Amino acid sequence: MQELCQELGECLYQQSQVKTFNNLGEIEETVRDLMIQYVNPEIGIFLSKQVPRKPQVGYEQ
């Protein structure tokens, strides 16, 4: 999992299209924005397609 996250971070950093960052905060903000735009929706789509394996709390069959 850690290796995949590092690869994703590298990919997002490369996709940032920012030539020079002034500080770590700028890098984090840019990568976070790209995650919100591209990664989070894909994760949401994936999760919405999963069949619940456990009954939800308070859900009776």
PDB file of C-alpha atoms in Angstrom:
ATOM      1  CA  MET A   1       0.000   0.000   0.000  1.00  0.00           C
ATOM      2  CA  GLN A   2       2.806   2.394   0.910  1.00  0.00           C
ATOM      3  CA  GLU A   3       4.556   1.809  -2.411  1.00  0.00           C
ATOM      4  CA  LEU A   4       1.359   2.475  -4.359  1.00  0.00           C
ATOM      5  CA  CYS A   5       0.762   5.684  -2.413  1.00  0.00           C
ATOM      6  CA  GLN A   6       4.293   6.867  -3.144  1.00  0.00           C
ATOM      7  CA  GLU A   7       3.808   6.148  -6.852  1.00  0.00           C
ATOM      8  CA  LEU A   8       0.514   8.034  -6.822  1.00  0.00           C
ATOM      9  CA  GLY A   9       2.165  10.971  -5.058  1.00  0.00           C
ATOM     10  CA  GLU A  10       4.933  11.033  -7.652  1.00  0.00           C
ATOM     11  CA  CYS A  11       2.417  10.913 -10.494  1.00  0.00           C
ATOM     12  CA  LEU A  12       0.345  13.754  -9.028  1.00  0.00           C
ATOM     13  CA  TYR A  13       3.483  15.814  -8.415  1.00  0.00           C
ATOM     14  CA  GLN A  14       4.555  15.340 -12.049  1.00  0.00           C
ATOM     15  CA  GLN A  15       1.070  16.259 -13.265  1.00  0.00           C
ATOM     16  CA  SER A  16       1.058  19.496 -11.278  1.00  0.00           C
ATOM     17  CA  GLN A  17       2.477  21.488 -14.210  1.00  0.00           C
ATOM     18  CA  VAL A  18       4.134  23.841 -11.735  1.00  0.00           C
ATOM     19  CA  LYS A  19       7.706  24.589 -12.737  1.00  0.00           C
ATOM     20  CA  THR A  20       8.966  25.684  -9.323  1.00  0.00           C
ATOM     21  CA  PHE A  21       7.439  25.355  -5.874  1.00  0.00           C
ATOM     22  CA  ASN A  22       8.468  27.844  -3.209  1.00  0.00           C
ATOM     23  CA  ASN A  23       7.774  25.561  -0.248  1.00  0.00           C
ATOM     24  CA  LEU A  24       6.351  22.243   0.887  1.00  0.00           C
ATOM     25  CA  GLY A  25       2.960  23.829   1.548  1.00  0.00           C
ATOM     26  CA  GLU A  26       2.568  24.711  -2.135  1.00  0.00           C
ATOM     27  CA  ILE A  27       3.417  21.146  -3.140  1.00  0.00           C
ATOM     28  CA  GLU A  28       0.919  19.693  -0.649  1.00  0.00           C
ATOM     29  CA  GLU A  29      -1.844  22.073  -1.728  1.00  0.00           C
ATOM     30  CA  THR A  30      -1.309  21.352  -5.423  1.00  0.00           C
ATOM     31  CA  VAL A  31      -1.192  17.575  -4.956  1.00  0.00           C
ATOM     32  CA  ARG A  32      -4.247  17.689  -2.659  1.00  0.00           C
ATOM     33  CA  ASP A  33      -6.201  19.641  -5.273  1.00  0.00           C
ATOM     34  CA  LEU A  34      -5.280  17.079  -7.939  1.00  0.00           C
ATOM     35  CA  MET A  35      -6.373  14.250  -5.628  1.00  0.00           C
ATOM     36  CA  ILE A  36      -9.728  15.926  -5.058  1.00  0.00           C
ATOM     37  CA  GLN A  37     -10.173  16.470  -8.781  1.00  0.00           C
ATOM     38  CA  TYR A  38      -9.030  13.082 -10.104  1.00  0.00           C
ATOM     39  CA  VAL A  39      -8.405  10.437  -7.437  1.00  0.00           C
ATOM     40  CA  ASN A  40     -11.281  10.859  -4.988  1.00  0.00           C
ATOM     41  CA  PRO A  41     -14.024  10.556  -7.641  1.00  0.00           C
ATOM     42  CA  GLU A  42     -12.470   7.344  -8.982  1.00  0.00           C
ATOM     43  CA  ILE A  43     -12.262   5.868  -5.494  1.00  0.00           C
ATOM     44  CA  GLY A  44     -15.892   6.822  -4.915  1.00  0.00           C
ATOM     45  CA  ILE A  45     -16.964   5.110  -8.142  1.00  0.00           C
ATOM     46  CA  PHE A  46     -15.029   1.985  -7.212  1.00  0.00           C
ATOM     47  CA  LEU A  47     -16.494   1.855  -3.713  1.00  0.00           C
ATOM     48  CA  SER A  48     -20.046   2.442  -4.920  1.00  0.00           C
ATOM     49  CA  LYS A  49     -19.760  -0.656  -7.109  1.00  0.00           C
ATOM     50  CA  GLN A  50     -18.694  -2.912  -4.252  1.00  0.00           C
ATOM     51  CA  VAL A  51     -21.257  -5.268  -2.770  1.00  0.00           C
ATOM     52  CA  PRO A  52     -21.445  -4.822   0.982  1.00  0.00           C
ATOM     53  CA  ARG A  53     -19.867  -7.873   2.569  1.00  0.00           C
ATOM     54  CA  LYS A  54     -21.190  -7.150   6.042  1.00  0.00           C
ATOM     55  CA  PRO A  55     -24.680  -6.002   7.000  1.00  0.00           C
ATOM     56  CA  GLN A  56     -24.768  -2.348   7.893  1.00  0.00           C
ATOM     57  CA  VAL A  57     -25.200  -1.484  11.551  1.00  0.00           C
ATOM     58  CA  GLY A  58     -28.894  -1.343  12.368  1.00  0.00           C
ATOM     59  CA  TYR A  59     -29.822  -3.137   9.141  1.00  0.00           C
ATOM     60  CA  GLU A  60     -31.923  -6.243   9.638  1.00  0.00           C
ATOM     61  CA  GLN A  61     -32.324  -8.912   7.003  1.00  0.00           C
TER      62      GLN A  61
END
